[in-house]
PDB file of C-alpha atoms in Angstrom:
ATOM      1  CA  MET A   1       5.553 -44.450 -11.944  1.00 57.00           C
ATOM      2  CA  ALA A   2       5.061 -43.056  -8.138  1.00 59.00           C
ATOM      3  CA  GLY A   3       8.002 -40.727  -8.591  1.00 62.00           C
ATOM      4  CA  GLU A   4       6.375 -39.100 -11.890  1.00 64.00           C
ATOM      5  CA  ASP A   5       2.642 -38.760 -10.121  1.00 66.00           C
ATOM      6  CA  GLU A   6       4.662 -37.138  -7.246  1.00 66.00           C
ATOM      7  CA  ASN A   7       6.490 -34.848  -9.350  1.00 65.00           C
ATOM      8  CA  VAL A   8       3.460 -34.100 -11.313  1.00 65.00           C
ATOM      9  CA  LYS A   9       1.583 -33.526  -7.760  1.00 62.00           C
ATOM     10  CA  ALA A  10       4.323 -31.108  -6.807  1.00 60.00           C
ATOM     11  CA  VAL A  11       4.205 -29.051  -9.749  1.00 60.00           C
ATOM     12  CA  LEU A  12       0.546 -28.814  -9.625  1.00 62.00           C
ATOM     13  CA  GLU A  13       0.559 -27.896  -5.884  1.00 59.00           C
ATOM     14  CA  GLU A  14       2.907 -25.328  -6.857  1.00 58.00           C
ATOM     15  CA  SER A  15       1.090 -23.759  -9.636  1.00 56.00           C
ATOM     16  CA  ASN A  16      -1.759 -23.868  -7.526  1.00 58.00           C
ATOM     17  CA  SER A  17      -0.218 -21.997  -4.718  1.00 55.00           C
ATOM     18  CA  GLN A  18       0.982 -19.414  -7.403  1.00 56.00           C
ATOM     19  CA  GLU A  19      -2.659 -19.175  -8.814  1.00 55.00           C
ATOM     20  CA  LYS A  20      -3.636 -18.281  -4.750  1.00 52.00           C
ATOM     21  CA  GLU A  21      -1.145 -15.844  -4.811  1.00 50.00           C
ATOM     22  CA  SER A  22      -1.903 -14.312  -8.245  1.00 50.00           C
ATOM     23  CA  VAL A  23      -5.308 -14.277  -7.318  1.00 48.00           C
ATOM     24  CA  ASP A  24      -4.196 -11.949  -3.881  1.00 46.00           C
ATOM     25  CA  ALA A  25      -2.033 -10.218  -6.057  1.00 48.00           C
ATOM     26  CA  THR A  26      -5.031  -9.197  -8.398  1.00 51.00           C
ATOM     27  CA  GLN A  27      -6.708  -8.215  -5.415  1.00 47.00           C
ATOM     28  CA  ASN A  28      -4.167  -5.859  -4.552  1.00 48.00           C
ATOM     29  CA  GLU A  29      -3.508  -4.642  -7.663  1.00 50.00           C
ATOM     30  CA  ARG A  30      -7.193  -3.239  -7.584  1.00 54.00           C
ATOM     31  CA  LEU A  31      -5.725  -0.766  -5.416  1.00 69.00           C
ATOM     32  CA  ILE A  32      -3.105   1.727  -6.232  1.00 77.00           C
ATOM     33  CA  GLN A  33       0.186   1.304  -4.223  1.00 80.00           C
ATOM     34  CA  LEU A  34       1.596   4.459  -5.314  1.00 88.00           C
ATOM     35  CA  PRO A  35       1.009   8.183  -3.757  1.00 92.00           C
ATOM     36  CA  LEU A  36      -1.040   9.867  -6.515  1.00 92.00           C
ATOM     37  CA  SER A  37      -0.239  13.319  -5.634  1.00 92.00           C
ATOM     38  CA  ARG A  38       3.876  11.911  -5.937  1.00 93.00           C
ATOM     39  CA  VAL A  39       3.197  10.775  -9.603  1.00 94.00           C
ATOM     40  CA  LYS A  40       1.809  14.193 -10.728  1.00 93.00           C
ATOM     41  CA  GLN A  41       4.370  16.288  -9.216  1.00 92.00           C
ATOM     42  CA  ILE A  42       6.745  14.308 -10.959  1.00 94.00           C
ATOM     43  CA  MET A  43       4.265  14.802 -14.186  1.00 94.00           C
ATOM     44  CA  LYS A  44       4.118  18.194 -13.324  1.00 91.00           C
ATOM     45  CA  SER A  45       8.345  18.752 -13.422  1.00 91.00           C
ATOM     46  CA  ASP A  46       8.007  18.761 -16.669  1.00 90.00           C
ATOM     47  CA  PRO A  47       7.578  22.418 -18.247  1.00 89.00           C
ATOM     48  CA  ASP A  48       5.774  21.588 -21.213  1.00 88.00           C
ATOM     49  CA  VAL A  49       3.137  19.481 -19.092  1.00 90.00           C
ATOM     50  CA  THR A  50       0.146  21.688 -18.192  1.00 84.00           C
ATOM     51  CA  LEU A  51      -2.780  19.341 -17.076  1.00 91.00           C
ATOM     52  CA  ALA A  52      -3.740  16.122 -16.791  1.00 93.00           C
ATOM     53  CA  ASN A  53      -7.249  14.813 -15.497  1.00 93.00           C
ATOM     54  CA  GLN A  54      -7.176  12.771 -12.768  1.00 93.00           C
ATOM     55  CA  GLU A  55      -7.779   9.539 -15.178  1.00 94.00           C
ATOM     56  CA  ALA A  56      -4.348  10.387 -16.490  1.00 96.00           C
ATOM     57  CA  VAL A  57      -2.721  10.538 -13.247  1.00 96.00           C
ATOM     58  CA  VAL A  58      -4.191   7.196 -12.501  1.00 95.00           C
ATOM     59  CA  ALA A  59      -3.660   5.086 -15.565  1.00 96.00           C
ATOM     60  CA  LEU A  60       0.330   6.321 -15.276  1.00 97.00           C
ATOM     61  CA  ALA A  61       0.396   5.219 -11.289  1.00 96.00           C
ATOM     62  CA  ARG A  62      -0.847   1.872 -12.417  1.00 96.00           C
ATOM     63  CA  ALA A  63       1.492   1.648 -15.719  1.00 97.00           C
ATOM     64  CA  THR A  64       4.162   2.676 -13.173  1.00 97.00           C
ATOM     65  CA  GLU A  65       3.165  -0.205 -11.046  1.00 96.00           C
ATOM     66  CA  LEU A  66       3.354  -2.692 -13.851  1.00 96.00           C
ATOM     67  CA  PHE A  67       6.720  -1.123 -14.634  1.00 97.00           C
ATOM     68  CA  VAL A  68       8.521  -2.132 -11.232  1.00 97.00           C
ATOM     69  CA  GLN A  69       6.901  -5.596 -11.529  1.00 97.00           C
ATOM     70  CA  SER A  70       8.436  -5.756 -14.757  1.00 96.00           C
ATOM     71  CA  ILE A  71      11.851  -4.795 -14.297  1.00 97.00           C
ATOM     72  CA  ALA A  72      12.306  -6.154 -10.875  1.00 97.00           C
ATOM     73  CA  LYS A  73      11.042  -9.536 -12.826  1.00 96.00           C
ATOM     74  CA  ASP A  74      13.143  -9.374 -15.313  1.00 97.00           C
ATOM     75  CA  ALA A  75      15.866  -8.308 -13.295  1.00 97.00           C
ATOM     76  CA  SER A  76      15.040 -11.680 -10.353  1.00 96.00           C
ATOM     77  CA  ASN A  77      15.447 -13.805 -13.533  1.00 96.00           C
ATOM     78  CA  ILE A  78      19.217 -12.411 -14.216  1.00 96.00           C
ATOM     79  CA  THR A  79      19.323 -13.068 -10.172  1.00 96.00           C
ATOM     80  CA  ILE A  80      18.461 -16.689 -10.130  1.00 96.00           C
ATOM     81  CA  HIS A  81      20.236 -17.558 -13.077  1.00 95.00           C
ATOM     82  CA  GLY A  82      23.352 -16.248 -11.502  1.00 95.00           C
ATOM     83  CA  LYS A  83      22.142 -18.656  -8.225  1.00 96.00           C
ATOM     84  CA  ARG A  84      21.712 -15.486  -5.642  1.00 96.00           C
ATOM     85  CA  LYS A  85      19.207 -14.625  -3.605  1.00 95.00           C
ATOM     86  CA  THR A  86      19.860 -11.041  -3.491  1.00 97.00           C
ATOM     87  CA  LEU A  87      18.375  -8.798  -6.337  1.00 97.00           C
ATOM     88  CA  GLN A  88      21.288  -6.918  -6.878  1.00 96.00           C
ATOM     89  CA  ARG A  89      22.174  -3.457  -9.266  1.00 96.00           C
ATOM     90  CA  LYS A  90      24.452  -5.218 -11.437  1.00 95.00           C
ATOM     91  CA  ASP A  91      21.191  -7.999 -12.396  1.00 96.00           C
ATOM     92  CA  LEU A  92      19.306  -4.317 -13.051  1.00 96.00           C
ATOM     93  CA  ASP A  93      22.192  -2.948 -15.061  1.00 95.00           C
ATOM     94  CA  ARG A  94      21.700  -6.042 -17.201  1.00 95.00           C
ATOM     95  CA  VAL A  95      18.241  -5.681 -17.801  1.00 96.00           C
ATOM     96  CA  ILE A  96      18.687  -2.110 -18.746  1.00 95.00           C
ATOM     97  CA  ASP A  97      21.631  -3.047 -21.153  1.00 94.00           C
ATOM     98  CA  THR A  98      19.879  -5.207 -22.903  1.00 94.00           C
ATOM     99  CA  ILE A  99      16.133  -5.320 -22.994  1.00 94.00           C
ATOM    100  CA  ASP A 100      14.908  -2.825 -25.597  1.00 93.00           C
ATOM    101  CA  SER A 101      11.854  -1.079 -23.969  1.00 93.00           C
ATOM    102  CA  TYR A 102      14.111  -0.258 -21.392  1.00 95.00           C
ATOM    103  CA  VAL A 103      16.808   1.410 -23.024  1.00 93.00           C
ATOM    104  CA  PHE A 104      15.070   4.683 -22.112  1.00 94.00           C
ATOM    105  CA  LEU A 105      17.096   4.663 -18.696  1.00 95.00           C
ATOM    106  CA  GLN A 106      20.532   4.069 -20.352  1.00 93.00           C
ATOM    107  CA  ASP A 107      21.317   7.635 -20.215  1.00 87.00           C
ATOM    108  CA  ALA A 108      19.123   8.102 -17.137  1.00 84.00           C
ATOM    109  CA  ILE A 109      20.695   6.181 -14.789  1.00 81.00           C
ATOM    110  CA  GLU A 110      24.471   6.291 -13.040  1.00 74.00           C
ATOM    111  CA  TRP A 111      25.963   2.867 -13.980  1.00 70.00           C
ATOM    112  CA  SER A 112      27.490   0.969 -10.910  1.00 60.00           C
TER     113      SER A 112
ATOM    114  CA  MET B   1      -4.347  15.189   4.016  1.00 46.00           C
ATOM    115  CA  ASP B   2      -1.965  17.262   3.241  1.00 43.00           C
ATOM    116  CA  GLY B   3      -0.719  16.339  -0.070  1.00 43.00           C
ATOM    117  CA  GLY B   4       2.598  14.680  -1.602  1.00 42.00           C
ATOM    118  CA  GLY B   5       5.290  16.206   0.461  1.00 43.00           C
ATOM    119  CA  ASP B   6       3.979  15.043   3.746  1.00 43.00           C
ATOM    120  CA  ALA B   7       5.818  11.390   4.465  1.00 44.00           C
ATOM    121  CA  ASN B   8       3.085   9.957   6.851  1.00 43.00           C
ATOM    122  CA  SER B   9       0.643  10.209   3.487  1.00 43.00           C
ATOM    123  CA  GLU B  10       3.489   8.547   1.505  1.00 41.00           C
ATOM    124  CA  ASN B  11       3.136   5.417   3.342  1.00 41.00           C
ATOM    125  CA  SER B  12      -0.242   4.797   4.263  1.00 42.00           C
ATOM    126  CA  MET B  13      -1.727   1.930   1.947  1.00 43.00           C
ATOM    127  CA  SER B  14      -4.612   3.036   0.255  1.00 41.00           C
ATOM    128  CA  GLU B  15      -7.380   1.252   0.758  1.00 41.00           C
ATOM    129  CA  SER B  16      -9.812   1.495  -2.174  1.00 47.00           C
ATOM    130  CA  PHE B  17     -10.289   3.620  -5.507  1.00 49.00           C
ATOM    131  CA  PHE B  18     -12.441   5.936  -3.996  1.00 45.00           C
ATOM    132  CA  GLN B  19      -9.935   6.555  -1.144  1.00 43.00           C
ATOM    133  CA  ALA B  20      -6.657   6.535  -3.026  1.00 43.00           C
ATOM    134  CA  ALA B  21      -8.449   9.411  -5.202  1.00 44.00           C
ATOM    135  CA  GLY B  22      -9.940  11.273  -1.743  1.00 41.00           C
ATOM    136  CA  ALA B  23      -6.825  11.258  -0.113  1.00 41.00           C
ATOM    137  CA  GLN B  24      -3.988  11.813  -2.568  1.00 43.00           C
ATOM    138  CA  ILE B  25      -5.703  14.349  -4.641  1.00 43.00           C
ATOM    139  CA  GLU B  26      -7.093  16.209  -2.037  1.00 41.00           C
ATOM    140  CA  GLY B  27     -10.681  15.449  -3.250  1.00 40.00           C
ATOM    141  CA  HIS B  28     -10.842  16.652  -6.746  1.00 43.00           C
ATOM    142  CA  GLU B  29     -12.830  14.005  -8.690  1.00 43.00           C
ATOM    143  CA  GLY B  30     -11.904  13.883 -12.605  1.00 47.00           C
ATOM    144  CA  GLU B  31     -10.187  16.864 -13.425  1.00 48.00           C
ATOM    145  CA  GLU B  32      -7.231  17.965 -11.794  1.00 47.00           C
ATOM    146  CA  GLU B  33      -5.187  20.781 -12.459  1.00 46.00           C
ATOM    147  CA  LEU B  34      -1.700  20.370 -11.818  1.00 52.00           C
ATOM    148  CA  GLU B  35      -0.640  24.010 -11.596  1.00 48.00           C
ATOM    149  CA  THR B  36      -2.821  24.656  -8.476  1.00 44.00           C
ATOM    150  CA  GLU B  37      -1.727  23.271  -5.475  1.00 44.00           C
ATOM    151  CA  ASP B  38      -3.462  25.728  -2.804  1.00 46.00           C
ATOM    152  CA  ASN B  39      -3.699  23.549   0.287  1.00 45.00           C
ATOM    153  CA  ASP B  40      -0.842  21.518   0.413  1.00 52.00           C
ATOM    154  CA  ASN B  41       3.296  21.358   1.041  1.00 53.00           C
ATOM    155  CA  LEU B  42       4.325  21.012  -2.764  1.00 58.00           C
ATOM    156  CA  PRO B  43       7.050  23.194  -3.803  1.00 58.00           C
ATOM    157  CA  LYS B  44       5.942  25.766  -6.333  1.00 59.00           C
ATOM    158  CA  ASP B  45       6.261  25.677 -10.134  1.00 58.00           C
ATOM    159  CA  ASN B  46       9.692  27.855  -9.757  1.00 59.00           C
ATOM    160  CA  GLU B  47      11.548  25.680  -7.196  1.00 64.00           C
ATOM    161  CA  PRO B  48      13.205  22.435  -8.188  1.00 66.00           C
ATOM    162  CA  LEU B  49      11.921  19.744  -6.681  1.00 65.00           C
ATOM    163  CA  ARG B  50      13.423  18.501  -3.617  1.00 72.00           C
ATOM    164  CA  GLU B  51      15.181  14.965  -3.565  1.00 69.00           C
ATOM    165  CA  GLN B  52      12.300  13.296  -1.792  1.00 74.00           C
ATOM    166  CA  ASP B  53       9.925  14.830  -4.001  1.00 79.00           C
ATOM    167  CA  ARG B  54      12.041  13.748  -7.236  1.00 87.00           C
ATOM    168  CA  PHE B  55      10.914   9.828  -6.329  1.00 92.00           C
ATOM    169  CA  LEU B  56       8.095   7.569  -5.417  1.00 92.00           C
ATOM    170  CA  PRO B  57       8.694   6.103  -1.940  1.00 93.00           C
ATOM    171  CA  ILE B  58      10.973   3.560  -1.534  1.00 93.00           C
ATOM    172  CA  ALA B  59       9.106   1.520   0.650  1.00 94.00           C
ATOM    173  CA  ASN B  60       6.369   1.478  -1.830  1.00 94.00           C
ATOM    174  CA  VAL B  61       8.929   0.848  -4.734  1.00 95.00           C
ATOM    175  CA  ALA B  62      10.496  -2.230  -2.590  1.00 95.00           C
ATOM    176  CA  ARG B  63       6.880  -3.433  -1.787  1.00 95.00           C
ATOM    177  CA  ILE B  64       5.886  -3.368  -5.729  1.00 95.00           C
ATOM    178  CA  MET B  65       9.336  -5.417  -6.186  1.00 96.00           C
ATOM    179  CA  LYS B  66       8.650  -7.928  -3.920  1.00 95.00           C
ATOM    180  CA  ARG B  67       5.618  -9.312  -5.772  1.00 93.00           C
ATOM    181  CA  SER B  68       7.611  -9.960  -8.500  1.00 94.00           C
ATOM    182  CA  ILE B  69      10.521 -12.040  -7.383  1.00 94.00           C
ATOM    183  CA  PRO B  70      10.150 -15.269  -5.585  1.00 94.00           C
ATOM    184  CA  LYS B  71       9.148 -15.346  -2.213  1.00 92.00           C
ATOM    185  CA  SER B  72      12.605 -16.183  -0.327  1.00 93.00           C
ATOM    186  CA  GLY B  73      14.364 -13.572  -2.353  1.00 94.00           C
ATOM    187  CA  LYS B  74      15.584 -10.223  -0.796  1.00 95.00           C
ATOM    188  CA  ILE B  75      16.446  -7.426  -2.845  1.00 97.00           C
ATOM    189  CA  ALA B  76      19.735  -5.160  -2.165  1.00 97.00           C
ATOM    190  CA  LYS B  77      19.331  -1.608  -0.963  1.00 96.00           C
ATOM    191  CA  ASP B  78      20.904   0.270  -3.924  1.00 95.00           C
ATOM    192  CA  ALA B  79      18.950  -2.077  -6.589  1.00 96.00           C
ATOM    193  CA  LYS B  80      15.693  -0.387  -4.879  1.00 96.00           C
ATOM    194  CA  GLU B  81      17.002   2.794  -4.970  1.00 95.00           C
ATOM    195  CA  CYS B  82      17.867   2.597  -8.714  1.00 95.00           C
ATOM    196  CA  VAL B  83      14.254   1.172  -9.400  1.00 96.00           C
ATOM    197  CA  GLN B  84      13.450   4.107  -7.465  1.00 95.00           C
ATOM    198  CA  GLU B  85      15.372   6.478  -9.929  1.00 94.00           C
ATOM    199  CA  CYS B  86      13.908   4.396 -13.093  1.00 96.00           C
ATOM    200  CA  VAL B  87      10.379   4.960 -12.008  1.00 96.00           C
ATOM    201  CA  SER B  88      10.372   8.827 -11.946  1.00 95.00           C
ATOM    202  CA  GLU B  89      12.162   8.163 -15.354  1.00 96.00           C
ATOM    203  CA  PHE B  90       9.685   6.129 -16.642  1.00 97.00           C
ATOM    204  CA  ILE B  91       7.100   8.722 -15.460  1.00 97.00           C
ATOM    205  CA  SER B  92       8.340  11.228 -17.173  1.00 95.00           C
ATOM    206  CA  PHE B  93       8.946   9.397 -20.247  1.00 95.00           C
ATOM    207  CA  ILE B  94       5.361   8.418 -20.520  1.00 96.00           C
ATOM    208  CA  THR B  95       4.196  11.868 -20.072  1.00 96.00           C
ATOM    209  CA  SER B  96       6.595  13.481 -21.715  1.00 95.00           C
ATOM    210  CA  GLU B  97       4.781  11.971 -25.105  1.00 95.00           C
ATOM    211  CA  ALA B  98       1.374  11.790 -23.659  1.00 96.00           C
ATOM    212  CA  SER B  99       1.863  15.800 -23.476  1.00 95.00           C
ATOM    213  CA  GLU B 100       3.396  15.805 -27.129  1.00 93.00           C
ATOM    214  CA  ARG B 101       0.489  14.133 -28.586  1.00 92.00           C
ATOM    215  CA  CYS B 102      -2.149  16.951 -26.768  1.00 92.00           C
ATOM    216  CA  HIS B 103      -0.168  19.809 -27.713  1.00 91.00           C
ATOM    217  CA  GLN B 104      -0.405  18.317 -31.215  1.00 92.00           C
ATOM    218  CA  GLU B 105      -4.245  17.598 -30.882  1.00 92.00           C
ATOM    219  CA  LYS B 106      -4.438  21.401 -29.959  1.00 93.00           C
ATOM    220  CA  ARG B 107      -5.547  20.115 -26.384  1.00 93.00           C
ATOM    221  CA  LYS B 108      -4.108  21.103 -22.986  1.00 92.00           C
ATOM    222  CA  THR B 109      -5.312  18.400 -20.578  1.00 94.00           C
ATOM    223  CA  ILE B 110      -3.465  14.886 -20.633  1.00 95.00           C
ATOM    224  CA  ASN B 111      -6.045  11.882 -20.277  1.00 94.00           C
ATOM    225  CA  GLY B 112      -6.029   8.625 -19.878  1.00 94.00           C
ATOM    226  CA  GLU B 113      -6.067   8.002 -23.789  1.00 94.00           C
ATOM    227  CA  ASP B 114      -2.877   9.941 -23.757  1.00 95.00           C
ATOM    228  CA  ILE B 115      -1.096   7.995 -21.394  1.00 96.00           C
ATOM    229  CA  LEU B 116      -2.340   4.228 -23.200  1.00 97.00           C
ATOM    230  CA  PHE B 117      -1.354   6.009 -26.668  1.00 96.00           C
ATOM    231  CA  ALA B 118       2.356   6.741 -25.171  1.00 96.00           C
ATOM    232  CA  MET B 119       2.604   3.392 -23.458  1.00 96.00           C
ATOM    233  CA  SER B 120       2.423   1.984 -26.754  1.00 96.00           C
ATOM    234  CA  THR B 121       4.298   4.319 -28.825  1.00 95.00           C
ATOM    235  CA  LEU B 122       6.842   3.824 -26.308  1.00 96.00           C
ATOM    236  CA  GLY B 123       7.388   0.074 -26.305  1.00 94.00           C
ATOM    237  CA  PHE B 124       5.182  -0.751 -23.381  1.00 96.00           C
ATOM    238  CA  ASP B 125       2.392  -1.865 -25.427  1.00 96.00           C
ATOM    239  CA  CYS B 126       1.766  -4.825 -23.392  1.00 96.00           C
ATOM    240  CA  TYR B 127       0.307  -3.105 -20.672  1.00 96.00           C
ATOM    241  CA  VAL B 128      -2.158  -1.283 -22.616  1.00 97.00           C
ATOM    242  CA  GLU B 129      -5.099  -3.938 -22.234  1.00 96.00           C
ATOM    243  CA  PRO B 130      -4.215  -4.353 -18.383  1.00 95.00           C
ATOM    244  CA  LEU B 131      -4.584  -0.601 -18.020  1.00 96.00           C
ATOM    245  CA  LYS B 132      -7.719  -0.583 -20.286  1.00 95.00           C
ATOM    246  CA  GLN B 133      -9.478  -3.402 -18.175  1.00 94.00           C
ATOM    247  CA  TYR B 134      -8.117  -1.622 -14.406  1.00 93.00           C
ATOM    248  CA  LEU B 135      -9.434   2.254 -15.956  1.00 93.00           C
ATOM    249  CA  GLN B 136     -12.880  -0.185 -16.440  1.00 92.00           C
ATOM    250  CA  LYS B 137     -12.830  -1.025 -12.742  1.00 90.00           C
ATOM    251  CA  TYR B 138     -11.818   2.134 -11.320  1.00 89.00           C
ATOM    252  CA  ARG B 139     -14.644   4.082 -13.100  1.00 89.00           C
ATOM    253  CA  GLU B 140     -16.541   1.714 -11.606  1.00 89.00           C
ATOM    254  CA  SER B 141     -15.722   1.927  -8.248  1.00 86.00           C
ATOM    255  CA  MET B 142     -15.860   5.715  -8.544  1.00 82.00           C
ATOM    256  CA  LYS B 143     -19.462   5.104 -10.163  1.00 80.00           C
ATOM    257  CA  GLY B 144     -19.998   2.981  -6.808  1.00 69.00           C
ATOM    258  CA  ASP B 145     -19.037   5.515  -4.472  1.00 63.00           C
ATOM    259  CA  LYS B 146     -21.036   7.714  -5.766  1.00 54.00           C
ATOM    260  CA  PRO B 147     -23.505   8.063  -8.150  1.00 53.00           C
ATOM    261  CA  VAL B 148     -22.720   9.911 -11.264  1.00 47.00           C
ATOM    262  CA  GLY B 149     -24.408  10.940 -14.315  1.00 45.00           C
ATOM    263  CA  THR B 150     -23.543   9.092 -17.685  1.00 44.00           C
ATOM    264  CA  ALA B 151     -20.760  11.573 -18.325  1.00 42.00           C
ATOM    265  CA  GLU B 152     -18.075  10.929 -15.783  1.00 41.00           C
ATOM    266  CA  GLY B 153     -18.085   7.058 -17.194  1.00 42.00           C
ATOM    267  CA  ASP B 154     -17.089   8.149 -20.921  1.00 43.00           C
ATOM    268  CA  MET B 155     -14.887  10.689 -19.642  1.00 44.00           C
ATOM    269  CA  SER B 156     -11.842   9.415 -21.059  1.00 43.00           C
ATOM    270  CA  GLU B 157     -13.559   9.130 -24.726  1.00 42.00           C
ATOM    271  CA  LEU B 158     -14.866  12.730 -24.743  1.00 41.00           C
ATOM    272  CA  ASP B 159     -13.452  14.833 -27.372  1.00 42.00           C
ATOM    273  CA  THR B 160     -11.594  17.462 -24.783  1.00 41.00           C
ATOM    274  CA  SER B 161     -10.225  19.781 -27.726  1.00 41.00           C
ATOM    275  CA  ALA B 162     -13.249  22.003 -27.695  1.00 42.00           C
ATOM    276  CA  TYR B 163     -13.847  22.434 -24.448  1.00 45.00           C
ATOM    277  CA  GLU B 164     -12.475  23.047 -20.782  1.00 47.00           C
ATOM    278  CA  ILE B 165     -13.872  21.363 -17.383  1.00 48.00           C
ATOM    279  CA  GLN B 166     -14.025  23.527 -14.288  1.00 51.00           C
ATOM    280  CA  PRO B 167     -14.497  21.557 -11.336  1.00 52.00           C
ATOM    281  CA  THR B 168     -16.009  23.236  -8.017  1.00 56.00           C
ATOM    282  CA  ASN B 169     -16.115  21.055  -4.788  1.00 56.00           C
ATOM    283  CA  ILE B 170     -18.936  21.061  -2.794  1.00 56.00           C
ATOM    284  CA  ILE B 171     -19.012  19.040   0.440  1.00 55.00           C
ATOM    285  CA  ASP B 172     -22.303  18.192   1.801  1.00 56.00           C
ATOM    286  CA  PRO B 173     -23.384  17.486   5.790  1.00 59.00           C
ATOM    287  CA  ASN B 174     -21.671  14.013   5.884  1.00 62.00           C
ATOM    288  CA  GLY B 175     -18.730  15.200   4.786  1.00 58.00           C
ATOM    289  CA  GLN B 176     -19.196  13.625   1.602  1.00 60.00           C
ATOM    290  CA  GLN B 177     -17.841  15.342  -1.376  1.00 57.00           C
ATOM    291  CA  SER B 178     -18.961  15.791  -4.615  1.00 57.00           C
ATOM    292  CA  VAL B 179     -17.647  17.810  -7.623  1.00 57.00           C
ATOM    293  CA  VAL B 180     -19.937  19.875 -10.194  1.00 60.00           C
ATOM    294  CA  TYR B 181     -18.515  20.153 -13.239  1.00 57.00           C
ATOM    295  CA  THR B 182     -19.325  23.214 -15.815  1.00 56.00           C
ATOM    296  CA  THR B 183     -18.517  22.251 -18.923  1.00 54.00           C
ATOM    297  CA  THR B 184     -18.097  25.402 -21.708  1.00 53.00           C
ATOM    298  CA  PHE B 185     -17.921  25.712 -24.731  1.00 55.00           C
ATOM    299  CA  PRO B 186     -15.760  28.657 -25.866  1.00 51.00           C
ATOM    300  CA  ASN B 187     -17.822  29.045 -29.452  1.00 49.00           C
ATOM    301  CA  GLN B 188     -21.095  28.436 -27.485  1.00 46.00           C
ATOM    302  CA  ALA B 189     -23.378  30.794 -25.358  1.00 44.00           C
ATOM    303  CA  ALA B 190     -24.843  27.938 -23.623  1.00 43.00           C
ATOM    304  CA  LEU B 191     -23.717  26.589 -20.412  1.00 44.00           C
ATOM    305  CA  GLN B 192     -23.894  22.854 -19.841  1.00 46.00           C
ATOM    306  CA  GLN B 193     -24.250  21.611 -16.669  1.00 48.00           C
ATOM    307  CA  ILE B 194     -22.966  18.529 -15.392  1.00 50.00           C
ATOM    308  CA  THR B 195     -23.802  17.324 -12.208  1.00 45.00           C
ATOM    309  CA  PHE B 196     -22.065  14.607  -9.855  1.00 49.00           C
ATOM    310  CA  GLY B 197     -23.241  13.249  -6.438  1.00 48.00           C
ATOM    311  CA  GLY B 198     -25.852  12.349  -5.038  1.00 47.00           C
ATOM    312  CA  GLY B 199     -28.984  14.555  -3.593  1.00 48.00           C
ATOM    313  CA  MET B 200     -28.076  17.143  -6.124  1.00 41.00           C
TER     314      MET B 200
END
């Protein structure tokens, strides 16, 4: 009984600390972590693109952050599954190869 | 603040939406023309982007990645570089789709809604809700820093197909930048003034 309580406690503590981290993360997430001018520049490199308003750049910058988080998290699951601590290129290759929403990357990257 | 080509500006953490907008987009608010870049060292339209300009700074990318992996985890350098490339690809991918929608609707300016629509179309539907909330907060934080007319808050919902918005930058004695927007309707003689900023 005591052992079970301890387990539950450990799980709760972990999820509490995760929650706190995610609150902190939310605070961070209110700030744009990527340089907007660079995002804008990459948008501009498409010859068909003429103008974009600031909200578009901001939205895309934020979406890009979400994208980085998603792909890192997905790749990290592969890392953990392989019982490794370091997220490697091959973990990214694996998710790009298997997850539908990353299919657009398949032609863009040079496979390792 | 010189613009995207300066390594220092990339590494600085934006402390607030206001600063991010002010520091990174040369003080322009609202409509931002991608074509005219007078006072920074970004390459001209007909020059290919330099290697460092094609990607977002790796430090920023790595920082965001770290948030998504276990605290004790590490990231290999080539993995960071790969994500860096993927990110630029992502931006181009979404932009291209948004741009196409714009053209179809005979509009020249990509707005927030176009980006959200592109997300949804391209399999990133899960980002749409968080982005909507984020944009809401962003609009509110812009309002908080500068008192604005209601027009700014609703800008993304306005149909931009019928008119262009010309921003004019004004700096008042406090160094506060305000922007005067002049909306012109091609089929109408009347000019509609939408002004922002305190004391205007």
